[in-house]
């Protein structure tokens, strides 16, 4: 039972973190956007913040973009203009992936 409680608490903390990131994105849109290099660094910092393993790198981000879970924004009109990623979107995808991995919604209708 303790493990389930930990999973739910961690999930709720992630939901709060996503809500805060979404609020910052609405209030300060420029502060929400990360360059591609900074997005990789953000993902690495997120994975390793509590001594965890770095799992979400370049390949993971490319896969999420292909699947449409993360939508990069191109600043500029040219093909080689830099891509920017939303911190709020990255956190949402990470949280959803974590919820599925930990069976947070097991035995529910969700």
mmCIF file of N, CA, C and O in Angstrom:
data_model
loop_
_atom_site.group_PDB
_atom_site.id
_atom_site.type_symbol
_atom_site.label_atom_id
_atom_site.label_comp_id
_atom_site.label_asym_id
_atom_site.label_seq_id
_atom_site.Cartn_x
_atom_site.Cartn_y
_atom_site.Cartn_z
ATOM 1 N N UNK A 1 0.820 -1.200 0.000
ATOM 2 C CA UNK A 1 0.000 0.000 0.000
ATOM 3 C C UNK A 1 0.857 1.253 0.000
ATOM 4 O O UNK A 1 0.519 2.235 -0.610
ATOM 5 N N UNK A 2 1.988 1.190 0.698
ATOM 6 C CA UNK A 2 2.865 2.369 0.762
ATOM 7 C C UNK A 2 3.348 2.768 -0.619
ATOM 8 O O UNK A 2 3.429 3.941 -0.931
ATOM 9 N N UNK A 3 3.672 1.781 -1.460
ATOM 10 C CA UNK A 3 4.149 2.065 -2.803
ATOM 11 C C UNK A 3 3.077 2.794 -3.610
ATOM 12 O O UNK A 3 3.379 3.716 -4.351
ATOM 13 N N UNK A 4 1.832 2.371 -3.476
ATOM 14 C CA UNK A 4 0.729 3.027 -4.181
ATOM 15 C C UNK A 4 0.572 4.467 -3.711
ATOM 16 O O UNK A 4 0.347 5.371 -4.507
ATOM 17 N N UNK A 5 0.689 4.694 -2.418
ATOM 18 C CA UNK A 5 0.579 6.042 -1.875
ATOM 19 C C UNK A 5 1.693 6.922 -2.429
ATOM 20 O O UNK A 5 1.452 8.070 -2.810
ATOM 21 N N UNK A 6 2.899 6.394 -2.486
ATOM 22 C CA UNK A 6 4.030 7.142 -3.034
ATOM 23 C C UNK A 6 3.789 7.491 -4.500
ATOM 24 O O UNK A 6 4.049 8.619 -4.931
ATOM 25 N N UNK A 7 3.297 6.529 -5.282
ATOM 26 C CA UNK A 7 3.026 6.774 -6.692
ATOM 27 C C UNK A 7 2.004 7.876 -6.876
ATOM 28 O O UNK A 7 2.172 8.772 -7.710
ATOM 29 N N UNK A 8 0.938 7.830 -6.095
ATOM 30 C CA UNK A 8 -0.115 8.838 -6.217
ATOM 31 C C UNK A 8 0.400 10.204 -5.783
ATOM 32 O O UNK A 8 0.141 11.216 -6.443
ATOM 33 N N UNK A 9 1.148 10.245 -4.679
ATOM 34 C CA UNK A 9 1.694 11.523 -4.213
ATOM 35 C C UNK A 9 2.641 12.115 -5.257
ATOM 36 O O UNK A 9 2.579 13.313 -5.561
ATOM 37 N N UNK A 10 3.484 11.295 -5.831
ATOM 38 C CA UNK A 10 4.413 11.760 -6.853
ATOM 39 C C UNK A 10 3.654 12.262 -8.079
ATOM 40 O O UNK A 10 4.009 13.282 -8.673
ATOM 41 N N UNK A 11 2.594 11.558 -8.448
ATOM 42 C CA UNK A 11 1.779 11.980 -9.584
ATOM 43 C C UNK A 11 1.128 13.330 -9.301
ATOM 44 O O UNK A 11 1.139 14.222 -10.161
ATOM 45 N N UNK A 12 0.580 13.504 -8.119
ATOM 46 C CA UNK A 12 -0.062 14.776 -7.775
ATOM 47 C C UNK A 12 0.943 15.919 -7.729
ATOM 48 O O UNK A 12 0.625 17.044 -8.125
ATOM 49 N N UNK A 13 2.156 15.644 -7.275
ATOM 50 C CA UNK A 13 3.206 16.671 -7.310
ATOM 51 C C UNK A 13 3.516 17.051 -8.759
ATOM 52 O O UNK A 13 3.725 18.227 -9.064
ATOM 53 N N UNK A 14 3.537 16.081 -9.638
ATOM 54 C CA UNK A 14 3.771 16.347 -11.055
ATOM 55 C C UNK A 14 2.656 17.165 -11.669
ATOM 56 O O UNK A 14 2.897 18.057 -12.490
ATOM 57 N N UNK A 15 1.416 16.875 -11.266
ATOM 58 C CA UNK A 15 0.277 17.643 -11.761
ATOM 59 C C UNK A 15 0.396 19.097 -11.313
ATOM 60 O O UNK A 15 0.168 20.026 -12.099
ATOM 61 N N UNK A 16 0.779 19.309 -10.070
ATOM 62 C CA UNK A 16 0.966 20.673 -9.569
ATOM 63 C C UNK A 16 2.092 21.372 -10.326
ATOM 64 O O UNK A 16 1.980 22.559 -10.670
ATOM 65 N N UNK A 17 3.163 20.649 -10.603
ATOM 66 C CA UNK A 17 4.281 21.216 -11.346
ATOM 67 C C UNK A 17 3.847 21.602 -12.767
ATOM 68 O O UNK A 17 4.211 22.664 -13.265
ATOM 69 N N UNK A 18 3.028 20.770 -13.383
ATOM 70 C CA UNK A 18 2.521 21.082 -14.722
ATOM 71 C C UNK A 18 1.607 22.301 -14.690
ATOM 72 O O UNK A 18 1.646 23.143 -15.587
ATOM 73 N N UNK A 19 0.790 22.391 -13.655
ATOM 74 C CA UNK A 19 -0.086 23.555 -13.519
ATOM 75 C C UNK A 19 0.700 24.841 -13.356
ATOM 76 O O UNK A 19 0.374 25.870 -13.963
ATOM 77 N N UNK A 20 1.744 24.792 -12.548
ATOM 78 C CA UNK A 20 2.583 25.973 -12.358
ATOM 79 C C UNK A 20 3.287 26.345 -13.663
ATOM 80 O O UNK A 20 3.361 27.531 -14.023
ATOM 81 N N UNK A 21 3.781 25.354 -14.386
ATOM 82 C CA UNK A 21 4.459 25.622 -15.655
ATOM 83 C C UNK A 21 3.485 26.221 -16.663
ATOM 84 O O UNK A 21 3.836 27.135 -17.416
ATOM 85 N N UNK A 22 2.245 25.729 -16.665
ATOM 86 C CA UNK A 22 1.230 26.261 -17.578
ATOM 87 C C UNK A 22 0.894 27.702 -17.220
ATOM 88 O O UNK A 22 0.707 28.546 -18.099
ATOM 89 N N UNK A 23 0.819 28.005 -15.925
ATOM 90 C CA UNK A 23 0.549 29.372 -15.494
ATOM 91 C C UNK A 23 1.676 30.304 -15.926
ATOM 92 O O UNK A 23 1.424 31.408 -16.435
ATOM 93 N N UNK A 24 2.927 29.875 -15.736
ATOM 94 C CA UNK A 24 4.065 30.686 -16.184
ATOM 95 C C UNK A 24 4.038 30.867 -17.693
ATOM 96 O O UNK A 24 4.375 31.940 -18.203
ATOM 97 N N UNK A 25 3.633 29.833 -18.415
ATOM 98 C CA UNK A 25 3.569 29.919 -19.876
ATOM 99 C C UNK A 25 2.543 30.958 -20.311
ATOM 100 O O UNK A 25 2.752 31.669 -21.298
ATOM 101 N N UNK A 26 1.456 31.056 -19.573
ATOM 102 C CA UNK A 26 0.418 32.038 -19.919
ATOM 103 C C UNK A 26 0.847 33.454 -19.529
ATOM 104 O O UNK A 26 0.575 34.404 -20.258
ATOM 105 N N UNK A 27 1.514 33.596 -18.381
ATOM 106 C CA UNK A 27 1.909 34.916 -17.908
ATOM 107 C C UNK A 27 3.166 35.439 -18.602
ATOM 108 O O UNK A 27 3.272 36.627 -18.891
ATOM 109 N N UNK A 28 4.114 34.583 -18.829
ATOM 110 C CA UNK A 28 5.388 34.935 -19.467
ATOM 111 C C UNK A 28 5.702 33.934 -20.573
ATOM 112 O O UNK A 28 6.518 33.032 -20.382
ATOM 113 N N UNK A 29 5.066 34.063 -21.733
ATOM 114 C CA UNK A 29 5.263 33.064 -22.789
ATOM 115 C C UNK A 29 6.718 32.877 -23.205
ATOM 116 O O UNK A 29 7.134 31.762 -23.506
ATOM 117 N N UNK A 30 7.500 33.923 -23.190
ATOM 118 C CA UNK A 30 8.898 33.805 -23.616
ATOM 119 C C UNK A 30 9.708 32.953 -22.642
ATOM 120 O O UNK A 30 10.644 32.261 -23.046
ATOM 121 N N UNK A 31 9.354 32.972 -21.366
ATOM 122 C CA UNK A 31 10.112 32.194 -20.388
ATOM 123 C C UNK A 31 9.790 30.699 -20.461
ATOM 124 O O UNK A 31 10.512 29.892 -19.901
ATOM 125 N N UNK A 32 8.723 30.353 -21.147
ATOM 126 C CA UNK A 32 8.330 28.949 -21.269
ATOM 127 C C UNK A 32 9.112 28.238 -22.371
ATOM 128 O O UNK A 32 9.266 27.030 -22.335
ATOM 129 N N UNK A 33 9.618 28.978 -23.330
ATOM 130 C CA UNK A 33 10.248 28.357 -24.492
ATOM 131 C C UNK A 33 11.729 28.080 -24.258
ATOM 132 O O UNK A 33 12.455 28.913 -23.733
ATOM 133 N N UNK A 34 12.134 26.881 -24.672
ATOM 134 C CA UNK A 34 13.526 26.441 -24.558
ATOM 135 C C UNK A 34 14.060 26.122 -25.941
ATOM 136 O O UNK A 34 13.365 25.496 -26.747
ATOM 137 N N UNK A 35 15.297 26.508 -26.204
ATOM 138 C CA UNK A 35 15.923 26.089 -27.453
ATOM 139 C C UNK A 35 16.096 24.572 -27.397
ATOM 140 O O UNK A 35 15.970 23.952 -26.337
ATOM 141 N N UNK A 36 16.423 23.981 -28.534
ATOM 142 C CA UNK A 36 16.549 22.531 -28.567
ATOM 143 C C UNK A 36 17.647 22.060 -27.610
ATOM 144 O O UNK A 36 17.452 21.106 -26.856
ATOM 145 N N UNK A 37 18.766 22.740 -27.597
ATOM 146 C CA UNK A 37 19.861 22.364 -26.705
ATOM 147 C C UNK A 37 19.442 22.507 -25.242
ATOM 148 O O UNK A 37 19.724 21.638 -24.414
ATOM 149 N N UNK A 38 18.735 23.596 -24.917
ATOM 150 C CA UNK A 38 18.284 23.793 -23.543
ATOM 151 C C UNK A 38 17.190 22.798 -23.168
ATOM 152 O O UNK A 38 17.060 22.420 -22.011
ATOM 153 N N UNK A 39 16.398 22.362 -24.154
ATOM 154 C CA UNK A 39 15.378 21.347 -23.883
ATOM 155 C C UNK A 39 16.037 20.030 -23.476
ATOM 156 O O UNK A 39 15.585 19.365 -22.540
ATOM 157 N N UNK A 40 17.128 19.663 -24.163
ATOM 158 C CA UNK A 40 17.857 18.449 -23.794
ATOM 159 C C UNK A 40 18.425 18.579 -22.379
ATOM 160 O O UNK A 40 18.341 17.641 -21.582
ATOM 161 N N UNK A 41 18.977 19.746 -22.066
ATOM 162 C CA UNK A 41 19.532 19.974 -20.724
ATOM 163 C C UNK A 41 18.428 19.948 -19.673
ATOM 164 O O UNK A 41 18.614 19.409 -18.572
ATOM 165 N N UNK A 42 17.265 20.491 -20.000
ATOM 166 C CA UNK A 42 16.111 20.488 -19.089
ATOM 167 C C UNK A 42 15.670 19.052 -18.798
ATOM 168 O O UNK A 42 15.416 18.688 -17.647
ATOM 169 N N UNK A 43 15.594 18.235 -19.843
ATOM 170 C CA UNK A 43 15.189 16.839 -19.669
ATOM 171 C C UNK A 43 16.214 16.069 -18.834
ATOM 172 O O UNK A 43 15.844 15.279 -17.969
ATOM 173 N N UNK A 44 17.485 16.323 -19.079
ATOM 174 C CA UNK A 44 18.523 15.653 -18.305
ATOM 175 C C UNK A 44 18.441 16.058 -16.838
ATOM 176 O O UNK A 44 18.516 15.208 -15.948
ATOM 177 N N UNK A 45 18.270 17.350 -16.578
ATOM 178 C CA UNK A 45 18.155 17.826 -15.198
ATOM 179 C C UNK A 45 16.919 17.243 -14.522
ATOM 180 O O UNK A 45 16.957 16.879 -13.342
ATOM 181 N N UNK A 46 15.832 17.124 -15.267
ATOM 182 C CA UNK A 46 14.597 16.550 -14.709
ATOM 183 C C UNK A 46 14.806 15.089 -14.336
ATOM 184 O O UNK A 46 14.358 14.639 -13.278
ATOM 185 N N UNK A 47 15.485 14.341 -15.192
ATOM 186 C CA UNK A 47 15.699 12.912 -14.944
ATOM 187 C C UNK A 47 16.666 12.655 -13.794
ATOM 188 O O UNK A 47 16.490 11.715 -13.031
ATOM 189 N N UNK A 48 17.696 13.469 -13.683
ATOM 190 C CA UNK A 48 18.770 13.179 -12.730
ATOM 191 C C UNK A 48 18.675 13.986 -11.441
ATOM 192 O O UNK A 48 19.579 13.928 -10.618
ATOM 193 N N UNK A 49 17.586 14.703 -11.226
ATOM 194 C CA UNK A 49 17.515 15.599 -10.065
ATOM 195 C C UNK A 49 17.536 14.869 -8.736
ATOM 196 O O UNK A 49 17.991 15.404 -7.748
ATOM 197 N N UNK A 50 17.047 13.654 -8.654
ATOM 198 C CA UNK A 50 17.078 12.896 -7.403
ATOM 199 C C UNK A 50 17.959 11.662 -7.532
ATOM 200 O O UNK A 50 17.687 10.623 -6.941
ATOM 201 N N UNK A 51 18.994 11.784 -8.327
ATOM 202 C CA UNK A 51 19.914 10.664 -8.518
ATOM 203 C C UNK A 51 19.416 9.637 -9.509
ATOM 204 O O UNK A 51 19.942 8.526 -9.563
ATOM 205 N N UNK A 52 18.406 9.992 -10.292
ATOM 206 C CA UNK A 52 17.854 9.056 -11.257
ATOM 207 C C UNK A 52 18.736 8.914 -12.489
ATOM 208 O O UNK A 52 19.738 9.602 -12.657
ATOM 209 N N UNK A 53 18.344 8.009 -13.349
ATOM 210 C CA UNK A 53 19.051 7.750 -14.596
ATOM 211 C C UNK A 53 18.530 8.677 -15.684
ATOM 212 O O UNK A 53 17.338 8.948 -15.756
ATOM 213 N N UNK A 54 19.398 9.133 -16.557
ATOM 214 C CA UNK A 54 18.988 9.998 -17.658
ATOM 215 C C UNK A 54 18.356 9.152 -18.748
ATOM 216 O O UNK A 54 19.027 8.396 -19.429
ATOM 217 N N UNK A 55 17.041 9.268 -18.912
ATOM 218 C CA UNK A 55 16.296 8.446 -19.867
ATOM 219 C C UNK A 55 15.744 9.239 -21.040
ATOM 220 O O UNK A 55 15.510 8.682 -22.092
ATOM 221 N N UNK A 56 15.489 10.508 -20.851
ATOM 222 C CA UNK A 56 14.786 11.305 -21.853
ATOM 223 C C UNK A 56 15.763 12.256 -22.539
ATOM 224 O O UNK A 56 15.938 13.386 -22.127
ATOM 225 N N UNK A 57 16.350 11.764 -23.617
ATOM 226 C CA UNK A 57 17.334 12.546 -24.346
ATOM 227 C C UNK A 57 16.836 12.936 -25.724
ATOM 228 O O UNK A 57 15.633 13.098 -25.959
ATOM 229 N N UNK A 58 17.775 13.053 -26.647
ATOM 230 C CA UNK A 58 17.448 13.501 -27.996
ATOM 231 C C UNK A 58 16.483 12.551 -28.710
ATOM 232 O O UNK A 58 15.514 13.001 -29.331
ATOM 233 N N UNK A 59 16.750 11.266 -28.635
ATOM 234 C CA UNK A 59 15.899 10.292 -29.324
ATOM 235 C C UNK A 59 14.481 10.327 -28.767
ATOM 236 O O UNK A 59 13.503 10.240 -29.529
ATOM 237 N N UNK A 60 14.346 10.438 -27.453
ATOM 238 C CA UNK A 60 13.019 10.494 -26.837
ATOM 239 C C UNK A 60 12.260 11.731 -27.315
ATOM 240 O O UNK A 60 11.084 11.635 -27.678
ATOM 241 N N UNK A 61 12.934 12.873 -27.347
ATOM 242 C CA UNK A 61 12.276 14.108 -27.773
ATOM 243 C C UNK A 61 11.871 14.031 -29.240
ATOM 244 O O UNK A 61 10.760 14.422 -29.607
ATOM 245 N N UNK A 62 12.740 13.485 -30.083
ATOM 246 C CA UNK A 62 12.402 13.325 -31.501
ATOM 247 C C UNK A 62 11.189 12.418 -31.671
ATOM 248 O O UNK A 62 10.320 12.687 -32.510
ATOM 249 N N UNK A 63 11.108 11.365 -30.885
ATOM 250 C CA UNK A 63 9.961 10.450 -30.949
ATOM 251 C C UNK A 63 8.680 11.173 -30.542
ATOM 252 O O UNK A 63 7.635 11.009 -31.184
ATOM 253 N N UNK A 64 8.745 11.980 -29.488
ATOM 254 C CA UNK A 64 7.563 12.704 -29.032
ATOM 255 C C UNK A 64 7.103 13.720 -30.077
ATOM 256 O O UNK A 64 5.903 13.922 -30.265
ATOM 257 N N UNK A 65 8.037 14.342 -30.776
ATOM 258 C CA UNK A 65 7.693 15.284 -31.843
ATOM 259 C C UNK A 65 7.037 14.536 -32.995
ATOM 260 O O UNK A 65 6.016 14.973 -33.533
ATOM 261 N N UNK A 66 7.597 13.382 -33.383
ATOM 262 C CA UNK A 66 7.007 12.574 -34.467
ATOM 263 C C UNK A 66 5.590 12.148 -34.131
ATOM 264 O O UNK A 66 4.712 12.132 -35.001
ATOM 265 N N UNK A 67 5.358 11.778 -32.862
ATOM 266 C CA UNK A 67 4.033 11.319 -32.440
ATOM 267 C C UNK A 67 3.065 12.475 -32.207
ATOM 268 O O UNK A 67 1.874 12.239 -32.008
ATOM 269 N N UNK A 68 3.571 13.696 -32.177
ATOM 270 C CA UNK A 68 2.702 14.859 -31.994
ATOM 271 C C UNK A 68 2.432 15.214 -30.540
ATOM 272 O O UNK A 68 1.609 16.081 -30.257
ATOM 273 N N UNK A 69 3.114 14.561 -29.623
ATOM 274 C CA UNK A 69 2.925 14.856 -28.198
ATOM 275 C C UNK A 69 3.580 16.179 -27.812
ATOM 276 O O UNK A 69 3.105 16.881 -26.927
ATOM 277 N N UNK A 70 4.685 16.501 -28.470
ATOM 278 C CA UNK A 70 5.388 17.766 -28.261
ATOM 279 C C UNK A 70 5.444 18.468 -29.605
ATOM 280 O O UNK A 70 5.828 17.863 -30.610
ATOM 281 N N UNK A 71 5.051 19.732 -29.617
ATOM 282 C CA UNK A 71 5.021 20.489 -30.864
ATOM 283 C C UNK A 71 6.010 21.646 -30.763
ATOM 284 O O UNK A 71 5.771 22.605 -30.035
ATOM 285 N N UNK A 72 7.136 21.542 -31.469
ATOM 286 C CA UNK A 72 8.112 22.630 -31.418
ATOM 287 C C UNK A 72 7.617 23.839 -32.212
ATOM 288 O O UNK A 72 6.823 23.709 -33.138
ATOM 289 N N UNK A 73 8.101 25.004 -31.807
ATOM 290 C CA UNK A 73 7.759 26.248 -32.477
ATOM 291 C C UNK A 73 9.020 26.752 -33.152
ATOM 292 O O UNK A 73 10.079 26.789 -32.534
ATOM 293 N N UNK A 74 8.907 27.133 -34.401
ATOM 294 C CA UNK A 74 10.059 27.661 -35.121
ATOM 295 C C UNK A 74 9.990 29.180 -35.075
ATOM 296 O O UNK A 74 9.027 29.773 -35.516
ATOM 297 N N UNK A 75 11.025 29.787 -34.513
ATOM 298 C CA UNK A 75 11.093 31.252 -34.473
ATOM 299 C C UNK A 75 11.801 31.705 -35.744
ATOM 300 O O UNK A 75 12.978 31.470 -35.921
ATOM 301 N N UNK A 76 11.051 32.328 -36.604
ATOM 302 C CA UNK A 76 11.592 32.756 -37.890
ATOM 303 C C UNK A 76 10.848 32.050 -39.005
ATOM 304 O O UNK A 76 10.084 31.106 -38.783
ATOM 305 N N UNK A 77 11.073 32.507 -40.206
ATOM 306 C CA UNK A 77 10.325 31.977 -41.353
ATOM 307 C C UNK A 77 11.126 30.988 -42.185
ATOM 308 O O UNK A 77 10.579 30.349 -43.078
ATOM 309 N N UNK A 78 12.397 30.862 -41.908
ATOM 310 C CA UNK A 78 13.251 30.012 -42.726
ATOM 311 C C UNK A 78 13.314 28.591 -42.175
ATOM 312 O O UNK A 78 13.097 28.354 -40.992
ATOM 313 N N UNK A 79 13.639 27.666 -43.057
ATOM 314 C CA UNK A 79 13.713 26.253 -42.701
ATOM 315 C C UNK A 79 14.752 25.979 -41.612
ATOM 316 O O UNK A 79 14.574 25.102 -40.791
ATOM 317 N N UNK A 80 15.827 26.757 -41.593
ATOM 318 C CA UNK A 80 16.879 26.515 -40.609
ATOM 319 C C UNK A 80 16.761 27.420 -39.384
ATOM 320 O O UNK A 80 17.694 27.522 -38.604
ATOM 321 N N UNK A 81 15.616 28.064 -39.201
ATOM 322 C CA UNK A 81 15.388 28.845 -37.986
ATOM 323 C C UNK A 81 15.320 27.894 -36.795
ATOM 324 O O UNK A 81 14.864 26.758 -36.925
ATOM 325 N N UNK A 82 15.775 28.330 -35.624
ATOM 326 C CA UNK A 82 15.824 27.415 -34.475
ATOM 327 C C UNK A 82 14.441 26.983 -33.992
ATOM 328 O O UNK A 82 13.472 27.725 -34.079
ATOM 329 N N UNK A 83 14.407 25.765 -33.472
ATOM 330 C CA UNK A 83 13.184 25.214 -32.887
ATOM 331 C C UNK A 83 13.186 25.504 -31.387
ATOM 332 O O UNK A 83 14.224 25.437 -30.731
ATOM 333 N N UNK A 84 12.007 25.788 -30.859
ATOM 334 C CA UNK A 84 11.846 26.023 -29.428
ATOM 335 C C UNK A 84 10.758 25.094 -28.908
ATOM 336 O O UNK A 84 9.769 24.820 -29.591
ATOM 337 N N UNK A 85 10.962 24.626 -27.683
ATOM 338 C CA UNK A 85 10.042 23.688 -27.058
ATOM 339 C C UNK A 85 9.458 24.305 -25.802
ATOM 340 O O UNK A 85 10.141 25.022 -25.074
ATOM 341 N N UNK A 86 8.210 23.977 -25.509
ATOM 342 C CA UNK A 86 7.532 24.490 -24.325
ATOM 343 C C UNK A 86 7.861 23.612 -23.116
ATOM 344 O O UNK A 86 7.711 22.389 -23.166
ATOM 345 N N UNK A 87 8.316 24.251 -22.040
ATOM 346 C CA UNK A 87 8.585 23.515 -20.794
ATOM 347 C C UNK A 87 7.306 22.850 -20.300
ATOM 348 O O UNK A 87 7.341 21.716 -19.822
ATOM 349 N N UNK A 88 6.188 23.569 -20.394
ATOM 350 C CA UNK A 88 4.915 23.027 -19.918
ATOM 351 C C UNK A 88 4.554 21.753 -20.689
ATOM 352 O O UNK A 88 4.139 20.759 -20.092
ATOM 353 N N UNK A 89 4.731 21.767 -22.013
ATOM 354 C CA UNK A 89 4.438 20.575 -22.811
ATOM 355 C C UNK A 89 5.360 19.424 -22.452
ATOM 356 O O UNK A 89 4.915 18.276 -22.348
ATOM 357 N N UNK A 90 6.634 19.720 -22.274
ATOM 358 C CA UNK A 90 7.588 18.664 -21.914
ATOM 359 C C UNK A 90 7.206 18.026 -20.581
ATOM 360 O O UNK A 90 7.216 16.800 -20.446
ATOM 361 N N UNK A 91 6.851 18.856 -19.600
ATOM 362 C CA UNK A 91 6.454 18.320 -18.291
ATOM 363 C C UNK A 91 5.181 17.485 -18.393
ATOM 364 O O UNK A 91 5.054 16.449 -17.735
ATOM 365 N N UNK A 92 4.234 17.917 -19.220
ATOM 366 C CA UNK A 92 2.988 17.172 -19.376
ATOM 367 C C UNK A 92 3.243 15.793 -19.974
ATOM 368 O O UNK A 92 2.686 14.792 -19.512
ATOM 369 N N UNK A 93 4.102 15.732 -20.985
ATOM 370 C CA UNK A 93 4.408 14.449 -21.623
ATOM 371 C C UNK A 93 5.167 13.544 -20.660
ATOM 372 O O UNK A 93 4.885 12.342 -20.570
ATOM 373 N N UNK A 94 6.109 14.114 -19.914
ATOM 374 C CA UNK A 94 6.838 13.323 -18.923
ATOM 375 C C UNK A 94 5.897 12.769 -17.863
ATOM 376 O O UNK A 94 6.002 11.603 -17.462
ATOM 377 N N UNK A 95 4.963 13.591 -17.402
ATOM 378 C CA UNK A 95 4.017 13.156 -16.372
ATOM 379 C C UNK A 95 3.085 12.068 -16.903
ATOM 380 O O UNK A 95 2.830 11.074 -16.220
ATOM 381 N N UNK A 96 2.600 12.248 -18.115
ATOM 382 C CA UNK A 96 1.714 11.239 -18.702
ATOM 383 C C UNK A 96 2.443 9.909 -18.871
ATOM 384 O O UNK A 96 1.899 8.848 -18.559
ATOM 385 N N UNK A 97 3.682 9.973 -19.329
ATOM 386 C CA UNK A 97 4.476 8.750 -19.491
ATOM 387 C C UNK A 97 4.712 8.066 -18.147
ATOM 388 O O UNK A 97 4.614 6.849 -18.030
ATOM 389 N N UNK A 98 5.001 8.854 -17.134
ATOM 390 C CA UNK A 98 5.224 8.314 -15.799
ATOM 391 C C UNK A 98 3.947 7.690 -15.230
ATOM 392 O O UNK A 98 3.987 6.646 -14.588
ATOM 393 N N UNK A 99 2.811 8.322 -15.478
ATOM 394 C CA UNK A 99 1.534 7.791 -14.985
ATOM 395 C C UNK A 99 1.217 6.443 -15.634
ATOM 396 O O UNK A 99 0.759 5.520 -14.959
ATOM 397 N N UNK A 100 1.492 6.333 -16.914
ATOM 398 C CA UNK A 100 1.243 5.065 -17.609
ATOM 399 C C UNK A 100 2.201 3.994 -17.095
ATOM 400 O O UNK A 100 1.796 2.860 -16.821
ATOM 401 N N UNK A 101 3.478 4.361 -16.931
ATOM 402 C CA UNK A 101 4.478 3.400 -16.453
ATOM 403 C C UNK A 101 4.149 2.888 -15.062
ATOM 404 O O UNK A 101 4.354 1.719 -14.754
ATOM 405 N N UNK A 102 3.627 3.744 -14.199
ATOM 406 C CA UNK A 102 3.327 3.366 -12.817
ATOM 407 C C UNK A 102 1.891 2.891 -12.603
ATOM 408 O O UNK A 102 1.471 2.692 -11.463
ATOM 409 N N UNK A 103 1.135 2.719 -13.672
ATOM 410 C CA UNK A 103 -0.264 2.257 -13.592
ATOM 411 C C UNK A 103 -1.091 3.105 -12.623
ATOM 412 O O UNK A 103 -1.862 2.583 -11.815
ATOM 413 N N UNK A 104 -0.946 4.415 -12.714
ATOM 414 C CA UNK A 104 -1.689 5.314 -11.823
ATOM 415 C C UNK A 104 -3.191 5.150 -12.020
ATOM 416 O O UNK A 104 -3.966 5.213 -11.073
ATOM 417 N N UNK A 105 -3.614 4.934 -13.264
ATOM 418 C CA UNK A 105 -5.045 4.858 -13.541
ATOM 419 C C UNK A 105 -5.548 3.426 -13.658
ATOM 420 O O UNK A 105 -6.598 3.182 -14.229
ATOM 421 N N UNK A 106 -4.797 2.487 -13.077
ATOM 422 C CA UNK A 106 -5.205 1.083 -13.102
ATOM 423 C C UNK A 106 -6.532 0.937 -12.355
ATOM 424 O O UNK A 106 -6.767 1.566 -11.330
ATOM 425 N N UNK A 107 -7.399 0.134 -12.888
ATOM 426 C CA UNK A 107 -8.722 -0.149 -12.315
ATOM 427 C C UNK A 107 -9.609 1.071 -12.264
ATOM 428 O O UNK A 107 -10.468 1.222 -11.392
ATOM 429 N N UNK A 108 -9.405 2.007 -13.202
ATOM 430 C CA UNK A 108 -10.295 3.168 -13.327
ATOM 431 C C UNK A 108 -10.858 3.171 -14.732
ATOM 432 O O UNK A 108 -10.476 2.372 -15.581
ATOM 433 N N UNK A 109 -11.751 4.074 -15.000
ATOM 434 C CA UNK A 109 -12.342 4.178 -16.325
ATOM 435 C C UNK A 109 -11.612 5.169 -17.226
ATOM 436 O O UNK A 109 -12.111 5.543 -18.256
ATOM 437 N N UNK A 110 -10.434 5.620 -16.790
ATOM 438 C CA UNK A 110 -9.690 6.606 -17.584
ATOM 439 C C UNK A 110 -8.820 5.939 -18.614
ATOM 440 O O UNK A 110 -8.290 4.940 -18.507
#
